[in-house]
Short mmCIF file of C-alpha atoms in Angstrom, two decimals:
data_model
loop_
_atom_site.label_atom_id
_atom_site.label_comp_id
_atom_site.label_asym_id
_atom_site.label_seq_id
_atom_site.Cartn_x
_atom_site.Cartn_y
_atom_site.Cartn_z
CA UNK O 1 25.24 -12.70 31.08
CA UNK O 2 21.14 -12.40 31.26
CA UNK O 3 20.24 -12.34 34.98
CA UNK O 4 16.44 -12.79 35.86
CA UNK O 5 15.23 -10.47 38.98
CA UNK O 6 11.45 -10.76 39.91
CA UNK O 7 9.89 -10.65 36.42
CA UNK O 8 12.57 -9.08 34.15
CA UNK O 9 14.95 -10.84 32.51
CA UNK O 10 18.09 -8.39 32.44
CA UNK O 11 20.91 -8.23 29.90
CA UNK O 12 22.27 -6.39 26.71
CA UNK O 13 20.03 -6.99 23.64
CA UNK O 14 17.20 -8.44 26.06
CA UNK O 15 14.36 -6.88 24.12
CA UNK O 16 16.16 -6.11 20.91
CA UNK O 17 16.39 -8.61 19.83
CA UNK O 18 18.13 -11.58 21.86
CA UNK O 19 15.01 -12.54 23.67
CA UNK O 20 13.27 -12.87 20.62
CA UNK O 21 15.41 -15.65 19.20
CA UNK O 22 15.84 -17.27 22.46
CA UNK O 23 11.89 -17.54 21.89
CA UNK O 24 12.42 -18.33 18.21
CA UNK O 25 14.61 -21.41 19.00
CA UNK O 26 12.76 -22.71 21.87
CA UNK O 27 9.25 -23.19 19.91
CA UNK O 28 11.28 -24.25 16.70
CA UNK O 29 12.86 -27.04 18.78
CA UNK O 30 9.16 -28.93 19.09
CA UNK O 31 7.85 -28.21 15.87
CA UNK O 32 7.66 -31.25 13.77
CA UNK O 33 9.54 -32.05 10.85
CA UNK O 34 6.54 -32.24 8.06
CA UNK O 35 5.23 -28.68 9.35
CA UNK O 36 7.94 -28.06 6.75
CA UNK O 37 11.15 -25.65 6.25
CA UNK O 38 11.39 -22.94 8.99
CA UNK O 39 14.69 -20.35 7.97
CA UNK O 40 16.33 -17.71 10.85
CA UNK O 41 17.96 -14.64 9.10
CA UNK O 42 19.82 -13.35 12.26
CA UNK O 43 22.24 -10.03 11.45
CA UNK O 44 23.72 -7.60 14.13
CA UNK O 45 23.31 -3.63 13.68
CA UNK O 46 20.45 -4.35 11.04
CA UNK O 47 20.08 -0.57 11.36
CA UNK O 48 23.48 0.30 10.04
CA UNK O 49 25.87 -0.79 7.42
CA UNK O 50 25.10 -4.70 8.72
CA UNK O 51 21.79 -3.86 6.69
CA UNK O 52 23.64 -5.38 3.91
CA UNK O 53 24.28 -8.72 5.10
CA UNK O 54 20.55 -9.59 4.92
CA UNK O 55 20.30 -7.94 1.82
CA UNK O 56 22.95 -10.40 0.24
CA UNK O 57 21.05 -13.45 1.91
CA UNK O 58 17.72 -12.38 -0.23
CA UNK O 59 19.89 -12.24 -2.99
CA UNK O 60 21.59 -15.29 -2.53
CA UNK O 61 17.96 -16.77 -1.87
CA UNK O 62 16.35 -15.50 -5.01
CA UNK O 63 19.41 -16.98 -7.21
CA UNK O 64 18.90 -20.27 -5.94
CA UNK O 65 15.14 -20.09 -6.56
CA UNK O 66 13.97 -20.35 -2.67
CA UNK O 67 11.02 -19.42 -2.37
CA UNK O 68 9.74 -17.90 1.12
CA UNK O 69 5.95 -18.10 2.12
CA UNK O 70 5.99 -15.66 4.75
CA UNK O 71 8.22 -13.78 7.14
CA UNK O 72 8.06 -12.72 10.88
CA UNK O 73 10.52 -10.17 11.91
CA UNK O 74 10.38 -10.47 16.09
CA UNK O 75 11.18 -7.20 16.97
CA UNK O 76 9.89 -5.96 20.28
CA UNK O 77 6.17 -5.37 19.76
CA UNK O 78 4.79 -5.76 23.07
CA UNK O 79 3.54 -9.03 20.78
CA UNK O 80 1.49 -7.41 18.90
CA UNK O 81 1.15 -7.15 15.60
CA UNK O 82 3.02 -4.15 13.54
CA UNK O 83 1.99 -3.89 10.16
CA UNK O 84 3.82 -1.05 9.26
CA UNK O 85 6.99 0.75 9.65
CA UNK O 86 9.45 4.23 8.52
CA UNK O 87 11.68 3.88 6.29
CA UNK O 88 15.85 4.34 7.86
CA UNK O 89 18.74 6.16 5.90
CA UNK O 90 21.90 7.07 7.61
CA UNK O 91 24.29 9.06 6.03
CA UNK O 92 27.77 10.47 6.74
CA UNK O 93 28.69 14.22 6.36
CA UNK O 94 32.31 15.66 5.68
CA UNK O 95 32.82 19.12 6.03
CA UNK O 96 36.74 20.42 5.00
CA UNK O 97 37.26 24.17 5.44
CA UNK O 98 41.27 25.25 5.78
CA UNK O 99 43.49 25.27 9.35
CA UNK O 100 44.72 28.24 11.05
CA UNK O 101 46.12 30.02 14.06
CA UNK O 102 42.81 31.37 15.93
CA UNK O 103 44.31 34.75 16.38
CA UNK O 104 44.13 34.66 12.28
CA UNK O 105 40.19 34.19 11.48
CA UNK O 106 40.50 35.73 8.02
CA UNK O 107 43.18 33.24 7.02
CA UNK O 108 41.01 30.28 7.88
CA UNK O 109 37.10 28.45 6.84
CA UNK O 110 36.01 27.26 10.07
CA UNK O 111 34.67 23.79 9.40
CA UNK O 112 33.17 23.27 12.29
CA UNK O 113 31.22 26.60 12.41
CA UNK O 114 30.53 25.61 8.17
CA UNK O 115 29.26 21.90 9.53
CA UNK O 116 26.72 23.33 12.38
CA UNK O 117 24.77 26.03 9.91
CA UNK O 118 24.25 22.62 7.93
CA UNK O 119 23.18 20.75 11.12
CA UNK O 120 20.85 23.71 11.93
CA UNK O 121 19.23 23.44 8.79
CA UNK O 122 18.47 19.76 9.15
CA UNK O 123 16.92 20.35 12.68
CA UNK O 124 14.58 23.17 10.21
CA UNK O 125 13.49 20.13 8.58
CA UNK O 126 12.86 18.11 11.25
CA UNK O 127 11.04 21.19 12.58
CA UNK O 128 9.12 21.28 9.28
CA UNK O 129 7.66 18.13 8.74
CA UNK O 130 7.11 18.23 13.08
CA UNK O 131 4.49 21.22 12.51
CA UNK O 132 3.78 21.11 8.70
CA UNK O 133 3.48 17.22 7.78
CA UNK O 134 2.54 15.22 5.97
CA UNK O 135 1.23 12.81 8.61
CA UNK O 136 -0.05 9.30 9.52
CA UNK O 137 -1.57 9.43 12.79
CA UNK O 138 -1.12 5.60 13.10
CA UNK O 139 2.34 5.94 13.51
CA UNK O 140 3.31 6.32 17.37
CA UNK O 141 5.24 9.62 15.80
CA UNK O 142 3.61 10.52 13.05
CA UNK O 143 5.75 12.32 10.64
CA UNK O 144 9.04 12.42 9.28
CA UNK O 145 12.07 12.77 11.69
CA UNK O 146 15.83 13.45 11.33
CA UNK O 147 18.64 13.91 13.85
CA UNK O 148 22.06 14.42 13.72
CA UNK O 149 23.35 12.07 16.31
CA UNK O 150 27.23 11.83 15.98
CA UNK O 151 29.87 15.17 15.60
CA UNK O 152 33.71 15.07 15.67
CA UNK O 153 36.22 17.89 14.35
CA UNK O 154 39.01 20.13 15.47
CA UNK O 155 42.66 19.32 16.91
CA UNK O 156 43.53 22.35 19.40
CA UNK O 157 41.29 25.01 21.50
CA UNK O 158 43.48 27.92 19.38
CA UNK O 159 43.51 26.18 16.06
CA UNK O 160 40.86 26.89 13.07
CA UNK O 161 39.64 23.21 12.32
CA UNK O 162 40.07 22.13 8.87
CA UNK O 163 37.78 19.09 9.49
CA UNK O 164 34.51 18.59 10.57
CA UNK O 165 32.71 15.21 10.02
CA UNK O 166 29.03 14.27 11.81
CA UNK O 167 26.34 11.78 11.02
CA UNK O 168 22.33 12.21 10.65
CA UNK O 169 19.84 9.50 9.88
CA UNK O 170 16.35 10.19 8.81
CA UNK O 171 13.08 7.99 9.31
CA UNK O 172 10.41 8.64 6.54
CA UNK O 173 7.35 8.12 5.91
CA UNK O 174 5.97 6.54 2.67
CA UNK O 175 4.74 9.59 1.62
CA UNK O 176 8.06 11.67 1.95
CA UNK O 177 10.59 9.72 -0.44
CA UNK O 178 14.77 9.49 0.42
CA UNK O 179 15.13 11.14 -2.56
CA UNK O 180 12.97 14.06 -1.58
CA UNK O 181 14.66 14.66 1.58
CA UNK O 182 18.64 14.40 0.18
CA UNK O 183 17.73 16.85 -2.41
CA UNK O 184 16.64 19.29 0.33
CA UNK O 185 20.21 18.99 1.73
CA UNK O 186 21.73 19.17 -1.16
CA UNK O 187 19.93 21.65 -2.42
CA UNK O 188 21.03 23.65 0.74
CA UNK O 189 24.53 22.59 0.57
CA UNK O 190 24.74 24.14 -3.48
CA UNK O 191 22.94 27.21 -3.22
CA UNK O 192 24.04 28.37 0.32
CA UNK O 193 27.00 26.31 2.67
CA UNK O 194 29.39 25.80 0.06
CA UNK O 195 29.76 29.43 -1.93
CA UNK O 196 30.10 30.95 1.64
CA UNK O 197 32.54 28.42 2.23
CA UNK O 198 34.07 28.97 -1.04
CA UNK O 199 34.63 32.84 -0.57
CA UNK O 200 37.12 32.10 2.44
CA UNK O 201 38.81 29.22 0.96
CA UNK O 202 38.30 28.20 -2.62
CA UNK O 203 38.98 24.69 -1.85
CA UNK O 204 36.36 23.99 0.47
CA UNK O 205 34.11 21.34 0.02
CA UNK O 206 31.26 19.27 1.56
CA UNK O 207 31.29 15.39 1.04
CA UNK O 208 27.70 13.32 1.94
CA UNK O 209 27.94 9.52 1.75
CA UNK O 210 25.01 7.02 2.86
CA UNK O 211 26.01 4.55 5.21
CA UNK O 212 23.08 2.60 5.43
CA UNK O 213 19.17 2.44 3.92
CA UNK O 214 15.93 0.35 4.56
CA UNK O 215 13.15 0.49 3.10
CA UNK O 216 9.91 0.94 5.37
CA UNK O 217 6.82 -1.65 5.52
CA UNK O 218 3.69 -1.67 4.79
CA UNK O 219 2.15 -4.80 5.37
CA UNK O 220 -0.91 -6.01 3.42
CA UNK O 221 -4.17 -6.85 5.28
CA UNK O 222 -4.73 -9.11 2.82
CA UNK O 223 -1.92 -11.26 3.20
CA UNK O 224 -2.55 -14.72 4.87
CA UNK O 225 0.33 -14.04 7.49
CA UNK O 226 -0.85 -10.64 8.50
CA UNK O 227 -4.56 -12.35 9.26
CA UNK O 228 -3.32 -15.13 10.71
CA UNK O 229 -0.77 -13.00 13.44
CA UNK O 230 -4.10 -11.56 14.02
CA UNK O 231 -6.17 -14.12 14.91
CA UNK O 232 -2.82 -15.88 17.05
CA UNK O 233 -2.81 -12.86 19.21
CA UNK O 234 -6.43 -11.37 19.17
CA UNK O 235 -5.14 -7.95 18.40
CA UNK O 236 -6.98 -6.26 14.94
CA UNK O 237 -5.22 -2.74 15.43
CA UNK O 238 -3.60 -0.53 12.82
CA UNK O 239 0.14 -0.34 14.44
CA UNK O 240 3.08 1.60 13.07
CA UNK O 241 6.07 2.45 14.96
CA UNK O 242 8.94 4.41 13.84
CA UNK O 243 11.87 1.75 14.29
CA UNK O 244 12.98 0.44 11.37
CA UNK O 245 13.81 -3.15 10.85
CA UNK O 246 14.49 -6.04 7.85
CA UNK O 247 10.96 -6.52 7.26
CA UNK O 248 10.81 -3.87 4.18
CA UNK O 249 13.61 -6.05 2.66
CA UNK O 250 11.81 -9.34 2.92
CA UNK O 251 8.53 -7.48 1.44
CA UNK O 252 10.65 -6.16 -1.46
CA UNK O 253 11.21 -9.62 -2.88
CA UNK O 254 7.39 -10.30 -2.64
CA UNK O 255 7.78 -11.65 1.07
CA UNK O 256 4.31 -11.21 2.93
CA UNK O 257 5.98 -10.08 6.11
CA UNK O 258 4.80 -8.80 9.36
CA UNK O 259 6.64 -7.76 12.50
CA UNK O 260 5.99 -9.14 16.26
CA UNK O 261 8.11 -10.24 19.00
CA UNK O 262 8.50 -9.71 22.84
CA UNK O 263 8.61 -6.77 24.84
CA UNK O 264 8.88 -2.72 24.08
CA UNK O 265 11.34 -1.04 22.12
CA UNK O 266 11.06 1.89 25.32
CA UNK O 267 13.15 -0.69 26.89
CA UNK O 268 16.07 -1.27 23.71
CA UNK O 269 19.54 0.72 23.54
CA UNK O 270 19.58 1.43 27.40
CA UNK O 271 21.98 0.32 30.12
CA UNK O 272 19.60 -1.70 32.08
CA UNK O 273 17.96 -2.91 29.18
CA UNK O 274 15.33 -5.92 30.10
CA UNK O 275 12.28 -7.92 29.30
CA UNK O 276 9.36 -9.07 31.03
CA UNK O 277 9.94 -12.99 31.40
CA UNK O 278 6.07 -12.90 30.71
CA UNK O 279 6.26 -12.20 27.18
CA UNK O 280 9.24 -14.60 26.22
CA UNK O 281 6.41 -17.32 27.28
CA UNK O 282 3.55 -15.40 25.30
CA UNK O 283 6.05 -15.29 22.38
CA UNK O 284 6.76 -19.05 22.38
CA UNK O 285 3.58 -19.97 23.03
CA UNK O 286 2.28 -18.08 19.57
CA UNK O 287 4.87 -19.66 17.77
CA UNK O 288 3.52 -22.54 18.87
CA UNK O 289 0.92 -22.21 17.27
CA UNK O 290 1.78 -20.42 14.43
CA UNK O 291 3.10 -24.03 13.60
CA UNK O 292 0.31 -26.06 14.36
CA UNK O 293 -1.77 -23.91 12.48
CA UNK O 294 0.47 -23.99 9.35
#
C-alpha cells in the first residue's frame, strides 16, 4: 500500500509509473464530455516481452480505423517535457558446451567459461561506443550502452557445466541501428566463440533470441502536441533520456507523441521507491489544462 511521509508519497511503482495514472484518472474525471475521446493504454513490464501487448492494441486500433490525435506517455520526467528517447532490445543468450568430471578438463567445453569471453566482448562494445561514439550530447548519457544483467549455468562446484544461459539488453541511439549492433555479436560469435568451442566439442553451439524491442523517439518540434506540452509547462529544452518507453510505438503509426509525467526515473526500480506529492498535483493540474486547451 502507498504510504505518504512528509512530502513523498511511498510505494512500489510510485514514480514508474503508478503515480502517473493516479494523476491521469484524477484530471480525466473533470474533463467534460464534448472535450472529446480521451484513451489510457496501461501495460506492465513495457520494457520486456509485455512490449507486445501495446503493440497488439495499435494494431487492433489501426484495423478498426481509430484514429489518435496525439499521445502523452507519463513517464517520470520531473514534468518536463522529453522529446526524445534510446531505442531498448533485450535479448537472451544460450551457451551449450558438454558436462564433465572437473578432474577431466580435456573431456569437457566449459560453457560457462565459453559464455563470459562473449560477455567480455559485449562490455568491449559498451567500452567502444563509451570512448569512441557516436554521440548526442542531449541525451543525459550520450551514447550507446549495453549490459549484461542476468547469468545462470552450472549444477555442481566439480562438474564441467554444459549450460550457460545470460541476458543483455542494449539502448541505442538513432544513429547506431539494432541491426548494426547484433551483427557485431554475431559476427563475434562466427568468427571466434564458436570454432574454439567447436575444437573441444563438435556439438557446441551458441543460441541468441530477442526477448523484447522498442523503437526509440524522436519527437517532432513541429508537432502541435510537442508545442503545446511546451507552452503547459514553460519548459523549451532539448531533453533525451535513456529509458525507453511506448512512445516510439505510438509515433510509428504516425502518433505525434511526447513523453511527461511526475517525478524522476533516479527514484524507479528501488526498494524505497517514492514521489514527491508535489508533482502528482503539478501533473494533474497540466492535464487540466491540457483539456481546456484542447
Amino acid at each position: 500500500m502507498p504510504q505518504v511521509r512528509g512530502e513523498l508519497l511511498h510505494g512500489r511503482g510510485a514514480v514508474d509509473m503508478k503515480g502517473a495514472i493516479a494523476a491521469m484518472v484524477a484530471a480525466v474525471a473533470e474533463v467534460p464530455q464534448e472535450a472529446g475521446t480521451i484513451s489510457f493504454i496501461i501495460t506492465g513490464d513495457e520494457e520486456g516481452p509485455s512490449i507486445n501487448g501495446t503493440k497488439k492494441v495499435l494494431e487492433w486500433l489501426e484495423s478498426r480505423g481509430e484514429k489518435i490525435d496525439f499521445c502523452i506517455v507519463g513517464e517520470p520526467t520531473s514534468m518536463r517535457p522529453v522529446v526524445a528517447h534510446k531505442g531498448l532490445n533485450a535479448y537472451r543468450c544460450r551457451v551449450h558446451g558438454k558436462a564433465a568430471h572437473s578432474s577431466l578438463t580435456t573431456q569437457g567445453c566449459n560453457a560457462i567459461e565459453h559464455a563470459a569471453r562473449l560477455i567480455c566482448h559485449i562490455r568491449d562494445l559498451a567500452q567502444m561506443w563509451r570512448s569512441e561514439g557516436p554521440f548526442d550530447e542531449f541525451y543525459d548519457v550520450p551514447y550507446t550502452t549495453i549490459t549484461t544483467n542476468q547469468i545462470a549455468g552450472g549444477i555442481a562446484m566439480n562438474t564441467i557445466p554444459d549450460a550457460c544461459e545470460f541476458t543483455y539488453e542494449f539502448r541505442n541511439l538513432a544513429s547506431v541501428t539494432p541491426q548494426q549492433v547484433q551483427e557485431r555479436i554475431g559476427a563475434y560469435v562466427q568468427r571466434e566463440l564458436l570454432p574454439s568451442m567447436q575444437r573441444e566439442f563438435a556439438g557446441a553451439r551458441v543460441e541468441i533470441d530477442k526477448l523484447a524491442a522498442a523503437p526509440g523517439l524522436d519527437a517532432s518540434e513541429q508537432a502541435a502536441i510537442t508545442q503545446l506540452v511546451r507552452a503547459l509547462t514553460g519548459d523549451e529544452s532539448v531533453r533525451k533520456v535513456a529509458y525507453g518507453t511506448e512512445a516510439g510505438l505510438f509515433q510509428g503509426i504516425g502518433i505525434p507523441t511526447v513523453v511527461c509525467g511526475p517525478g524522476s526515473i533516479e527514484q524507479a526500480h528501488k526498494p524505497d521507491e517514492f514521489v514527491e506529492v508535489d508533482q502528482l498535483a503539478q501533473c494533474e493540474k497540466f492535464l487540466r489544462q491540457l483539456a481546456a486547451t484542447l
